[in-house]
Amino acid sequence: MQGFPGYSPLNKVNRDRTSFSLYFDSEIDFTKKWLLTTAFRFENYSDFGNTINTKIATRFKVSSKTNLRTSFSTGFRAPSLAQIYYNLKFTNYIDNKPVESFLIANNNPITNSFGIKQLKEEKAINYSLGISHKANKNFQFFIDSYYIFIKDRIILSGNFDASSIDPNVQNVQFFANGVNTSTYGLDFKINWCKKFSTSKLFFNFTGNFNKMKVTRINNKNLDLETFFGAREQYFLRASAPKHKLILNAIYSNKNLSISSSLTRYSNLELLDWQIYKPLSDFDNSPEKRISASIDKYVAKYTLDCHFSYKLSKNYSIQIGVNNLFNTYPTQQGENTDSGGLWDAVQMGSNGAFYYSKFSVNF
């Protein structure tokens, strides 16, 4: 069933934005081994003002096969037009119960009455340190570590009581520069390739490790749990999963190509709607309530396989499967955000997908 009532003339908005930017970039080889890069960017947005960002990066050749690199930069993300002006009344389902809600625009006086100011840009500070090494013509690897601090991240608030504002609406939500976060991470990529007389075998192993922390919540005088409570914090941290690992293997010759990809998705935890139920349902124990509310998704693997064959110069066929073993996320109860068997986690919930393709190229 569809709980969206559609758009009314009251939702109509005609807004535009113009931006102007200047960008300067330089690269200087001080020596044969040392490269220095600098960048400067000025940007003006008609609806929220100016921003200035810089970058400095360097690369040092330890040897003909090994490079060290590091960088420091600042960045920004402008609030979108939708985040500033979008407004809509809709039916929201909270713990499987229909609730009439109102998503109010940032420039609406109601938003201002909650103490929410005009949206401004998200600001970021980024550090990175990496190494690359080519052992021989067949083997090479890359490792990069990073730290990202984001100030004034734009979030969608929780549901505030709106009964005094509109008798036909129970809750209101709005966008706000709500939180600061810091993220530590590590990326790596390992390549191995072997060429034979008429064929080639290639292996690629890539991965990412993350740890995100919510360092500040800018709720001002608003109730913290309603503005951006524990449940929303769990979802935000889940947007940067602890890890993701991918192993690819490809064999090919003149006409044939066979590839497979094994992916590991990390475990994660989310809070379901039980976190807002009365303590009396859990023997008046906050510990029992949060324990019942945590939905644990264990680490899972998926395997994709693809086969293609070139029949002639102009014709080829391909068959394949994504998620060969029909793997699904860990099944949860009925209190998830969607009210279904699981939340919208990274690995998806569509199961196996089989396909075939016939190509003609003239």
PDB file of C-alpha atoms in Angstrom, residues 30-184:
ATOM      1  CA  PHE A  30      61.528  19.856  -6.631  1.00  0.00           C
ATOM      2  CA  THR A  31      63.735  16.854  -7.345  1.00  0.00           C
ATOM      3  CA  LYS A  32      63.439  13.655  -9.353  1.00  0.00           C
ATOM      4  CA  LYS A  33      62.067  11.987  -6.216  1.00  0.00           C
ATOM      5  CA  TRP A  34      59.974  14.718  -4.584  1.00  0.00           C
ATOM      6  CA  LEU A  35      56.698  16.066  -6.001  1.00  0.00           C
ATOM      7  CA  LEU A  36      54.626  18.768  -4.270  1.00  0.00           C
ATOM      8  CA  THR A  37      51.026  19.612  -5.177  1.00  0.00           C
ATOM      9  CA  THR A  38      48.970  22.558  -3.903  1.00  0.00           C
ATOM     10  CA  ALA A  39      45.434  23.685  -4.657  1.00  0.00           C
ATOM     11  CA  PHE A  40      43.156  26.580  -3.726  1.00  0.00           C
ATOM     12  CA  ARG A  41      39.422  26.928  -4.385  1.00  0.00           C
ATOM     13  CA  PHE A  42      37.051  29.832  -3.808  1.00  0.00           C
ATOM     14  CA  GLU A  43      33.328  29.305  -4.290  1.00  0.00           C
ATOM     15  CA  ASN A  44      30.339  31.585  -3.922  1.00  0.00           C
ATOM     16  CA  TYR A  45      26.759  30.273  -3.672  1.00  0.00           C
ATOM     17  CA  SER A  46      23.912  32.721  -4.099  1.00  0.00           C
ATOM     18  CA  ASP A  47      21.860  31.157  -1.294  1.00  0.00           C
ATOM     19  CA  PHE A  48      24.410  30.623   1.464  1.00  0.00           C
ATOM     20  CA  GLY A  49      27.617  32.569   0.808  1.00  0.00           C
ATOM     21  CA  ASN A  50      31.306  31.913   0.285  1.00  0.00           C
ATOM     22  CA  THR A  51      33.664  29.059   1.045  1.00  0.00           C
ATOM     23  CA  ILE A  52      37.429  28.718   0.668  1.00  0.00           C
ATOM     24  CA  ASN A  53      39.214  25.371   0.579  1.00  0.00           C
ATOM     25  CA  THR A  54      42.830  24.338   0.189  1.00  0.00           C
ATOM     26  CA  LYS A  55      44.922  21.244  -0.416  1.00  0.00           C
ATOM     27  CA  ILE A  56      48.583  20.327  -0.094  1.00  0.00           C
ATOM     28  CA  ALA A  57      49.911  16.920  -1.088  1.00  0.00           C
ATOM     29  CA  THR A  58      53.308  15.398  -1.652  1.00  0.00           C
ATOM     30  CA  ARG A  59      54.801  12.235  -3.127  1.00  0.00           C
ATOM     31  CA  PHE A  60      58.258  10.893  -2.472  1.00  0.00           C
ATOM     32  CA  LYS A  61      59.901   8.143  -4.512  1.00  0.00           C
ATOM     33  CA  VAL A  62      61.699   5.922  -2.039  1.00  0.00           C
ATOM     34  CA  SER A  63      62.888   3.810  -4.968  1.00  0.00           C
ATOM     35  CA  SER A  64      61.924   3.115  -8.563  1.00  0.00           C
ATOM     36  CA  LYS A  65      59.306   0.677  -7.235  1.00  0.00           C
ATOM     37  CA  THR A  66      58.065   2.360  -4.033  1.00  0.00           C
ATOM     38  CA  ASN A  67      56.248   5.665  -3.488  1.00  0.00           C
ATOM     39  CA  LEU A  68      55.142   7.371  -0.282  1.00  0.00           C
ATOM     40  CA  ARG A  69      52.363   9.963  -0.416  1.00  0.00           C
ATOM     41  CA  THR A  70      50.528  12.168   2.043  1.00  0.00           C
ATOM     42  CA  SER A  71      47.999  14.984   1.840  1.00  0.00           C
ATOM     43  CA  PHE A  72      46.026  17.532   3.855  1.00  0.00           C
ATOM     44  CA  SER A  73      42.914  19.221   2.522  1.00  0.00           C
ATOM     45  CA  THR A  74      39.714  20.961   3.497  1.00  0.00           C
ATOM     46  CA  GLY A  75      36.388  20.423   1.784  1.00  0.00           C
ATOM     47  CA  PHE A  76      32.716  21.318   1.814  1.00  0.00           C
ATOM     48  CA  ARG A  77      29.305  20.129   0.662  1.00  0.00           C
ATOM     49  CA  ALA A  78      26.629  22.696  -0.028  1.00  0.00           C
ATOM     50  CA  PRO A  79      23.095  21.964   1.228  1.00  0.00           C
ATOM     51  CA  SER A  80      20.971  20.798  -1.674  1.00  0.00           C
ATOM     52  CA  LEU A  81      17.989  22.802  -2.882  1.00  0.00           C
ATOM     53  CA  ALA A  82      15.722  19.980  -1.685  1.00  0.00           C
ATOM     54  CA  GLN A  83      17.197  20.094   1.817  1.00  0.00           C
ATOM     55  CA  ILE A  84      16.507  23.833   1.995  1.00  0.00           C
ATOM     56  CA  TYR A  85      13.094  24.103   0.300  1.00  0.00           C
ATOM     57  CA  TYR A  86      11.451  20.669   0.137  1.00  0.00           C
ATOM     58  CA  ASN A  87       8.192  20.282   2.075  1.00  0.00           C
ATOM     59  CA  LEU A  88       5.649  17.491   2.179  1.00  0.00           C
ATOM     60  CA  LYS A  89       2.855  16.013   4.260  1.00  0.00           C
ATOM     61  CA  PHE A  90       2.929  12.226   4.198  1.00  0.00           C
ATOM     62  CA  THR A  91       1.940   9.077   6.064  1.00  0.00           C
ATOM     63  CA  ASN A  92       4.911   7.669   7.947  1.00  0.00           C
ATOM     64  CA  TYR A  93       4.970   4.215   9.546  1.00  0.00           C
ATOM     65  CA  ILE A  94       6.589   4.199  12.985  1.00  0.00           C
ATOM     66  CA  ASP A  95       6.804   0.707  14.444  1.00  0.00           C
ATOM     67  CA  ASN A  96       4.176  -0.416  11.897  1.00  0.00           C
ATOM     68  CA  LYS A  97       1.695   2.286  12.979  1.00  0.00           C
ATOM     69  CA  PRO A  98       0.597   4.976  10.477  1.00  0.00           C
ATOM     70  CA  VAL A  99       1.429   8.519  11.575  1.00  0.00           C
ATOM     71  CA  GLU A 100       0.651  11.742   9.677  1.00  0.00           C
ATOM     72  CA  SER A 101       3.925  13.663   9.356  1.00  0.00           C
ATOM     73  CA  PHE A 102       5.050  16.957   7.915  1.00  0.00           C
ATOM     74  CA  LEU A 103       8.540  17.437   6.483  1.00  0.00           C
ATOM     75  CA  ILE A 104       8.938  21.210   6.711  1.00  0.00           C
ATOM     76  CA  ALA A 105      11.303  23.313   4.630  1.00  0.00           C
ATOM     77  CA  ASN A 106      14.368  24.839   6.227  1.00  0.00           C
ATOM     78  CA  ASN A 107      13.181  28.365   5.410  1.00  0.00           C
ATOM     79  CA  ASN A 108       9.760  27.758   6.990  1.00  0.00           C
ATOM     80  CA  PRO A 109       9.025  29.896  10.118  1.00  0.00           C
ATOM     81  CA  ILE A 110       7.998  26.681  11.911  1.00  0.00           C
ATOM     82  CA  THR A 111      11.551  25.369  11.504  1.00  0.00           C
ATOM     83  CA  ASN A 112      12.912  28.599  12.930  1.00  0.00           C
ATOM     84  CA  SER A 113      10.562  28.299  15.906  1.00  0.00           C
ATOM     85  CA  PHE A 114      12.443  25.111  16.852  1.00  0.00           C
ATOM     86  CA  GLY A 115      15.675  27.133  16.919  1.00  0.00           C
ATOM     87  CA  ILE A 116      16.945  25.708  13.615  1.00  0.00           C
ATOM     88  CA  LYS A 117      18.938  28.247  11.602  1.00  0.00           C
ATOM     89  CA  GLN A 118      19.445  28.514   7.857  1.00  0.00           C
ATOM     90  CA  LEU A 119      21.347  25.523   6.504  1.00  0.00           C
ATOM     91  CA  LYS A 120      25.038  26.103   5.867  1.00  0.00           C
ATOM     92  CA  GLU A 121      27.663  23.995   4.166  1.00  0.00           C
ATOM     93  CA  GLU A 122      29.186  20.894   5.705  1.00  0.00           C
ATOM     94  CA  LYS A 123      32.899  21.456   6.304  1.00  0.00           C
ATOM     95  CA  ALA A 124      35.544  18.752   6.227  1.00  0.00           C
ATOM     96  CA  ILE A 125      39.195  18.347   7.155  1.00  0.00           C
ATOM     97  CA  ASN A 126      41.008  15.420   5.527  1.00  0.00           C
ATOM     98  CA  TYR A 127      44.380  13.783   6.184  1.00  0.00           C
ATOM     99  CA  SER A 128      45.831  10.829   4.273  1.00  0.00           C
ATOM    100  CA  LEU A 129      49.023   8.795   4.232  1.00  0.00           C
ATOM    101  CA  GLY A 130      49.756   6.047   1.740  1.00  0.00           C
ATOM    102  CA  ILE A 131      52.311   3.782   0.118  1.00  0.00           C
ATOM    103  CA  SER A 132      52.436   2.032  -3.250  1.00  0.00           C
ATOM    104  CA  HIS A 133      54.874  -0.689  -4.261  1.00  0.00           C
ATOM    105  CA  LYS A 134      55.427  -2.567  -7.515  1.00  0.00           C
ATOM    106  CA  ALA A 135      57.401  -5.678  -6.675  1.00  0.00           C
ATOM    107  CA  ASN A 136      57.619  -6.843 -10.297  1.00  0.00           C
ATOM    108  CA  LYS A 137      55.606  -6.761 -13.519  1.00  0.00           C
ATOM    109  CA  ASN A 138      53.085  -9.200 -12.019  1.00  0.00           C
ATOM    110  CA  PHE A 139      52.558  -7.927  -8.475  1.00  0.00           C
ATOM    111  CA  GLN A 140      51.789  -4.524  -6.919  1.00  0.00           C
ATOM    112  CA  PHE A 141      49.927  -3.146  -3.915  1.00  0.00           C
ATOM    113  CA  PHE A 142      48.553   0.142  -2.590  1.00  0.00           C
ATOM    114  CA  ILE A 143      47.728   1.044   1.032  1.00  0.00           C
ATOM    115  CA  ASP A 144      46.163   4.349   2.124  1.00  0.00           C
ATOM    116  CA  SER A 145      45.091   5.484   5.586  1.00  0.00           C
ATOM    117  CA  TYR A 146      42.895   8.505   6.204  1.00  0.00           C
ATOM    118  CA  TYR A 147      41.165  10.668   8.772  1.00  0.00           C
ATOM    119  CA  ILE A 148      38.077  12.738   7.905  1.00  0.00           C
ATOM    120  CA  PHE A 149      36.455  15.230  10.273  1.00  0.00           C
ATOM    121  CA  ILE A 150      33.093  16.642   9.151  1.00  0.00           C
ATOM    122  CA  LYS A 151      31.523  19.595  10.925  1.00  0.00           C
ATOM    123  CA  ASP A 152      27.827  20.518  10.649  1.00  0.00           C
ATOM    124  CA  ARG A 153      26.685  17.378   8.813  1.00  0.00           C
ATOM    125  CA  ILE A 154      23.161  17.808   7.511  1.00  0.00           C
ATOM    126  CA  ILE A 155      20.753  15.320   9.058  1.00  0.00           C
ATOM    127  CA  LEU A 156      17.018  14.726   9.014  1.00  0.00           C
ATOM    128  CA  SER A 157      15.692  15.220  12.533  1.00  0.00           C
ATOM    129  CA  GLY A 158      13.546  12.818  14.467  1.00  0.00           C
ATOM    130  CA  ASN A 159       9.786  13.260  14.854  1.00  0.00           C
ATOM    131  CA  PHE A 160       8.671  16.240  16.966  1.00  0.00           C
ATOM    132  CA  ASP A 161       5.127  16.637  18.233  1.00  0.00           C
ATOM    133  CA  ALA A 162       3.159  18.867  15.841  1.00  0.00           C
ATOM    134  CA  SER A 163      -0.300  18.746  17.414  1.00  0.00           C
ATOM    135  CA  SER A 164      -0.118  22.446  18.379  1.00  0.00           C
ATOM    136  CA  ILE A 165       0.913  23.441  14.831  1.00  0.00           C
ATOM    137  CA  ASP A 166      -1.526  21.529  12.648  1.00  0.00           C
ATOM    138  CA  PRO A 167      -4.426  19.413  13.993  1.00  0.00           C
ATOM    139  CA  ASN A 168      -4.140  17.161  10.927  1.00  0.00           C
ATOM    140  CA  VAL A 169      -0.451  16.392  11.508  1.00  0.00           C
ATOM    141  CA  GLN A 170       1.054  14.429  14.400  1.00  0.00           C
ATOM    142  CA  ASN A 171       4.793  14.917  13.753  1.00  0.00           C
ATOM    143  CA  VAL A 172       7.169  17.327  12.052  1.00  0.00           C
ATOM    144  CA  GLN A 173      10.683  16.724  10.760  1.00  0.00           C
ATOM    145  CA  PHE A 174      13.274  19.082   9.314  1.00  0.00           C
ATOM    146  CA  PHE A 175      16.814  19.167   7.980  1.00  0.00           C
ATOM    147  CA  ALA A 176      19.497  20.714  10.203  1.00  0.00           C
ATOM    148  CA  ASN A 177      23.266  20.998  10.529  1.00  0.00           C
ATOM    149  CA  GLY A 178      22.952  18.446  13.268  1.00  0.00           C
ATOM    150  CA  VAL A 179      26.156  16.546  13.996  1.00  0.00           C
ATOM    151  CA  ASN A 180      29.937  16.472  13.793  1.00  0.00           C
ATOM    152  CA  THR A 181      31.664  13.203  12.948  1.00  0.00           C
ATOM    153  CA  SER A 182      35.193  11.843  12.681  1.00  0.00           C
ATOM    154  CA  THR A 183      36.137   8.807  10.603  1.00  0.00           C
ATOM    155  CA  TYR A 184      39.348   6.799  10.588  1.00  0.00           C
TER     156      TYR A 184
END
